[in-house]
CSV table of C-alpha atoms in Angstrom, one decimal:
chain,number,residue,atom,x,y,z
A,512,UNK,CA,-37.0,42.1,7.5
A,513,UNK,CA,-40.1,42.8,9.6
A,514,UNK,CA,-41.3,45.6,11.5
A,515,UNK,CA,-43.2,47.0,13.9
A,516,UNK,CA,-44.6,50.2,15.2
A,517,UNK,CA,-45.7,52.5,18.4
A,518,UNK,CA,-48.7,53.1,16.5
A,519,UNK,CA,-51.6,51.4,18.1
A,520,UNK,CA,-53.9,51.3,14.9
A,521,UNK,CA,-51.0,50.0,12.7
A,522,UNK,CA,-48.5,47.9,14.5
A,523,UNK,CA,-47.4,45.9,11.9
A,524,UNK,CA,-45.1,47.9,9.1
A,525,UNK,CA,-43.3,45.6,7.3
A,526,UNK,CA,-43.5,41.5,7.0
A,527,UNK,CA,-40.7,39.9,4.7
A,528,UNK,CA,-39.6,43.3,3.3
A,529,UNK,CA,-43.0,44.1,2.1
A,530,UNK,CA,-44.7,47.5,3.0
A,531,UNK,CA,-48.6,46.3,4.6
A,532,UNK,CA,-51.0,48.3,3.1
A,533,UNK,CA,-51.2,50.8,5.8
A,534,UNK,CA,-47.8,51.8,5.2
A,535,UNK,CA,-48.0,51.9,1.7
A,536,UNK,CA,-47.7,54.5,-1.4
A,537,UNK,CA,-51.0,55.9,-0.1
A,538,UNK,CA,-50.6,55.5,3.8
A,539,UNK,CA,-53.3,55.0,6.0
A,540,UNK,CA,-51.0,55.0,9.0
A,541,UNK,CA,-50.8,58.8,10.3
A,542,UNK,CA,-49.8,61.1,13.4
A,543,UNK,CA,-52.1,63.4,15.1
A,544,UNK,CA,-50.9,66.8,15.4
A,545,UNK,CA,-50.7,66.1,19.2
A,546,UNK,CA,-47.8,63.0,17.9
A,547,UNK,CA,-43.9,64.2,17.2
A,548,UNK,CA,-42.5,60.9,16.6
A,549,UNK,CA,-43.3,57.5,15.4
A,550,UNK,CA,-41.1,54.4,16.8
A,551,UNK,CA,-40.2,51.3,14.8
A,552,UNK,CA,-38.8,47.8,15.6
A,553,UNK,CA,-37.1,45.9,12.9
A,554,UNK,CA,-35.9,42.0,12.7
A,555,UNK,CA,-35.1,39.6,10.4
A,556,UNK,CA,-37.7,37.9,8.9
A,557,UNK,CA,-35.7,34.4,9.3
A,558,UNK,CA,-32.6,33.3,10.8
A,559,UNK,CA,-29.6,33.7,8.6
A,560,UNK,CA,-28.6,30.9,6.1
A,561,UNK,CA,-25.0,29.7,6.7
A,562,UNK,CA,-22.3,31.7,6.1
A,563,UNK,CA,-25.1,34.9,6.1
A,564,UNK,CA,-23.8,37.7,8.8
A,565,UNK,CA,-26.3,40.4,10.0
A,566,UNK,CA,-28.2,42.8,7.7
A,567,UNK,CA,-26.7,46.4,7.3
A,568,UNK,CA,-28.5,48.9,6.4
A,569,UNK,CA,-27.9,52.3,5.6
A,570,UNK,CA,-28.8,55.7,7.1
A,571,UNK,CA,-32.4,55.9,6.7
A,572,UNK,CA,-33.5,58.3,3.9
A,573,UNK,CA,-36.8,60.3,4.7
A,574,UNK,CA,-38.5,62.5,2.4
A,575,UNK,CA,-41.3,64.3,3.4
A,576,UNK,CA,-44.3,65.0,0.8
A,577,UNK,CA,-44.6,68.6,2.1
A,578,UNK,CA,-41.6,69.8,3.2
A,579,UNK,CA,-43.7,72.9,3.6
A,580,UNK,CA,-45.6,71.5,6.4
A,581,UNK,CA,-43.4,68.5,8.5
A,582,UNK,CA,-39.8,67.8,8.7
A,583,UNK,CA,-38.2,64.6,9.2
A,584,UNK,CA,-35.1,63.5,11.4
A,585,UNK,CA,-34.2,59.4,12.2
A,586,UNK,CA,-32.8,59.0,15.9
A,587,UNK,CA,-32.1,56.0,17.7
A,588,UNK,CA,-30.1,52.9,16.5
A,589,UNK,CA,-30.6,53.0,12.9
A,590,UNK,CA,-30.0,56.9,12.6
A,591,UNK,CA,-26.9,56.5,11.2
A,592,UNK,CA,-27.2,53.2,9.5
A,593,UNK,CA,-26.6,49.7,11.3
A,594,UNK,CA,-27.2,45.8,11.0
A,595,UNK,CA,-30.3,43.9,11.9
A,596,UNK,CA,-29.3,40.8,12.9
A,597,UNK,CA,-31.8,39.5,15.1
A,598,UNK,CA,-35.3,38.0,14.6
A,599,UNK,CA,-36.1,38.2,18.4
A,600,UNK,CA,-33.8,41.6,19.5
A,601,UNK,CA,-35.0,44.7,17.7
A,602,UNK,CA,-33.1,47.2,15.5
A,603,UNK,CA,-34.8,50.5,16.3
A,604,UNK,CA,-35.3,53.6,14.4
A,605,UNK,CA,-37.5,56.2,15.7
A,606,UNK,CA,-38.7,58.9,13.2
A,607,UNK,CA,-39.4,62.7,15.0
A,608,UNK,CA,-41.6,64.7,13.3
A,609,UNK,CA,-41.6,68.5,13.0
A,610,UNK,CA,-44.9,70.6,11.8
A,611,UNK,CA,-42.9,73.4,10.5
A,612,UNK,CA,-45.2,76.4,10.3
A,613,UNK,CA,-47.9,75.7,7.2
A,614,UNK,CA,-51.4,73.6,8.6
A,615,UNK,CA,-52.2,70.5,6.2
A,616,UNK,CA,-50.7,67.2,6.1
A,617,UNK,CA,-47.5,65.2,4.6
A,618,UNK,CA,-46.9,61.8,4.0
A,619,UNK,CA,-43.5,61.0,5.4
A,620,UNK,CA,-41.5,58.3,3.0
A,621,UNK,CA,-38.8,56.2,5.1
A,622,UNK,CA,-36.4,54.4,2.7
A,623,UNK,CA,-33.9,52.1,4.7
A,624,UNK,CA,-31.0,50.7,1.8
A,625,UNK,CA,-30.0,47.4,2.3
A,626,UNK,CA,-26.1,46.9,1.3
A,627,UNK,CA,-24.4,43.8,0.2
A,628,UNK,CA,-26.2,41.4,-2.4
A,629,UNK,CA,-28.2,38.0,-1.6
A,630,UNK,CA,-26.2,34.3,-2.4
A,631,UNK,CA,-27.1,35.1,-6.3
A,632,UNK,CA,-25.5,38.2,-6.4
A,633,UNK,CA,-28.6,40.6,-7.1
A,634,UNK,CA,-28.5,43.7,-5.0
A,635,UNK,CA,-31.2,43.7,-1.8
A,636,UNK,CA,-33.9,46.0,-2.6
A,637,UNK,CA,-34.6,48.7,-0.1
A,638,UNK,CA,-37.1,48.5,3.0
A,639,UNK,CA,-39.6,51.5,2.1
A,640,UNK,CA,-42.7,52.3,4.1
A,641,UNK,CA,-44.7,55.1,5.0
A,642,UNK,CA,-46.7,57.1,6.9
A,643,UNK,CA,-48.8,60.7,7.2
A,644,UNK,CA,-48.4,63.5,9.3
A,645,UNK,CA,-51.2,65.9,10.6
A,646,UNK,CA,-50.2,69.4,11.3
A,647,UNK,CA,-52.4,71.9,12.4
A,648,UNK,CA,-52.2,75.3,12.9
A,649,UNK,CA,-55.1,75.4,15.6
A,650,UNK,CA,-54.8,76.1,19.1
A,651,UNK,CA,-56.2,72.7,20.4
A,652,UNK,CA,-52.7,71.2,19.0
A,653,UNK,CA,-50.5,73.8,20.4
A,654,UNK,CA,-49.3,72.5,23.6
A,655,UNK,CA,-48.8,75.9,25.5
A,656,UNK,CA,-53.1,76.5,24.5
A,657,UNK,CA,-53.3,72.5,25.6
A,658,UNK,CA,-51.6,73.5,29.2
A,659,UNK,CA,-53.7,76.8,29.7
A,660,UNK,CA,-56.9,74.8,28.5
A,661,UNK,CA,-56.1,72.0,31.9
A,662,UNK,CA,-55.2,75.0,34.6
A,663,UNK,CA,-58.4,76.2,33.4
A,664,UNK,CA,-60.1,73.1,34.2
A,665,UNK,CA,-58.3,73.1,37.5
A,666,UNK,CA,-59.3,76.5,38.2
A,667,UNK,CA,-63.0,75.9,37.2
A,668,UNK,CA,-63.0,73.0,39.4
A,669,UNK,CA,-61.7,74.4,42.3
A,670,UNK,CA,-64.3,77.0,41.9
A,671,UNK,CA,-67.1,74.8,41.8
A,672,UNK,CA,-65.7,72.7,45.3
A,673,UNK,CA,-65.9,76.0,46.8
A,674,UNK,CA,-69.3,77.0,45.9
A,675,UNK,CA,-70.7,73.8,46.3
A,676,UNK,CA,-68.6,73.6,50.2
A,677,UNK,CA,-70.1,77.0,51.0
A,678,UNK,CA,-73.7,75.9,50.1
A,679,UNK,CA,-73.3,72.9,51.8
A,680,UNK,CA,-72.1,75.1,55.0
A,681,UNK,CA,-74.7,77.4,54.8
A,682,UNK,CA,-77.8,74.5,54.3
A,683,UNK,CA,-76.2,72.8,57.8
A,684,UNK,CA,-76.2,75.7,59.7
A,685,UNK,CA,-80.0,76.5,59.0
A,686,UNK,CA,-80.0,79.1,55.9
């Protein structure tokens, strides 16, 4: 299986099953504490052999390092388990993230169990990846402080227009 992500500085999750190193045990691949939710595209790596159907997978397990500071929920296709059976039309899972409380950061582990067992009969291993979350507990992430911060913007550059228009009015009519 292969996958793909929203993230722009790691779009590539998973290439024949196999975590890239971003994704890994130690993940370099992280959400802001502006991000809630981190989108991901799976296919097969190759077409299915003869007399191979699509690849099922399971509910998606995620465990979160520090349940303290993020909780995880799977939504889309894959939420509840389905098949990837397509190396050109994606299977999506999208992972929403929480910051519940507590500032710091969690790496979120996404486990996806394969079922059934390949032509020699050994179970499939399952797809694992994963990836950090930032939470803060900071105003500049807080996204009623993020909407005050742009009307005050506004407002402050409203202000300015009109100072600057009455100068201007004032130089043209001789003062």
């Amino acid at each position: 299986v292969d996958a793909g992500s929203n993230l722009k500085d790691a779009p590539v999750v998973l290439m024949g099953g196999k975590a890239d190193p971003s994704w890994g045990g130690h993940p370099t691949a992280s959400l802001t504490c502006l991000q809630d939710r981190a989108s991901f595209a799976l296919f097969r790596h190759s077409q299915p052999r003869p007399g191979e159907g699509a690849l099922r997978v399971a509910a998606p397990v995620l465990v979160s390092s520090r349940p303290d500071v993020v909780r995880a929920t799977a939504a889309g296709a894959l939420a509840g388990g389905g098949f990837v059976d397509s190396t050109s039309i994606a299977a999506e899972l999208e992972v929403l993230t929480e910051c519940v409380g507590v500032a710091g950061a969690s790496d979120v582990e996404v486990t996806l169990p394969v079922v059934g067992r390949d032509s020699a009969g050994n179970a499939y291993a399952p797809l694992k990846f994963s990836f950090a979350k930032q939470c803060s507990a900071d105003a500049y992430c807080d996204q009623e402080s993020i909407q005050k911060r742009y009307k005050m913007i506004a407002l402050a550059a409203l202000l300015v227009f009109l100072v600057l228009s009455c100068f201007c009015i004032w130089r043209i009519k001789g003062g």
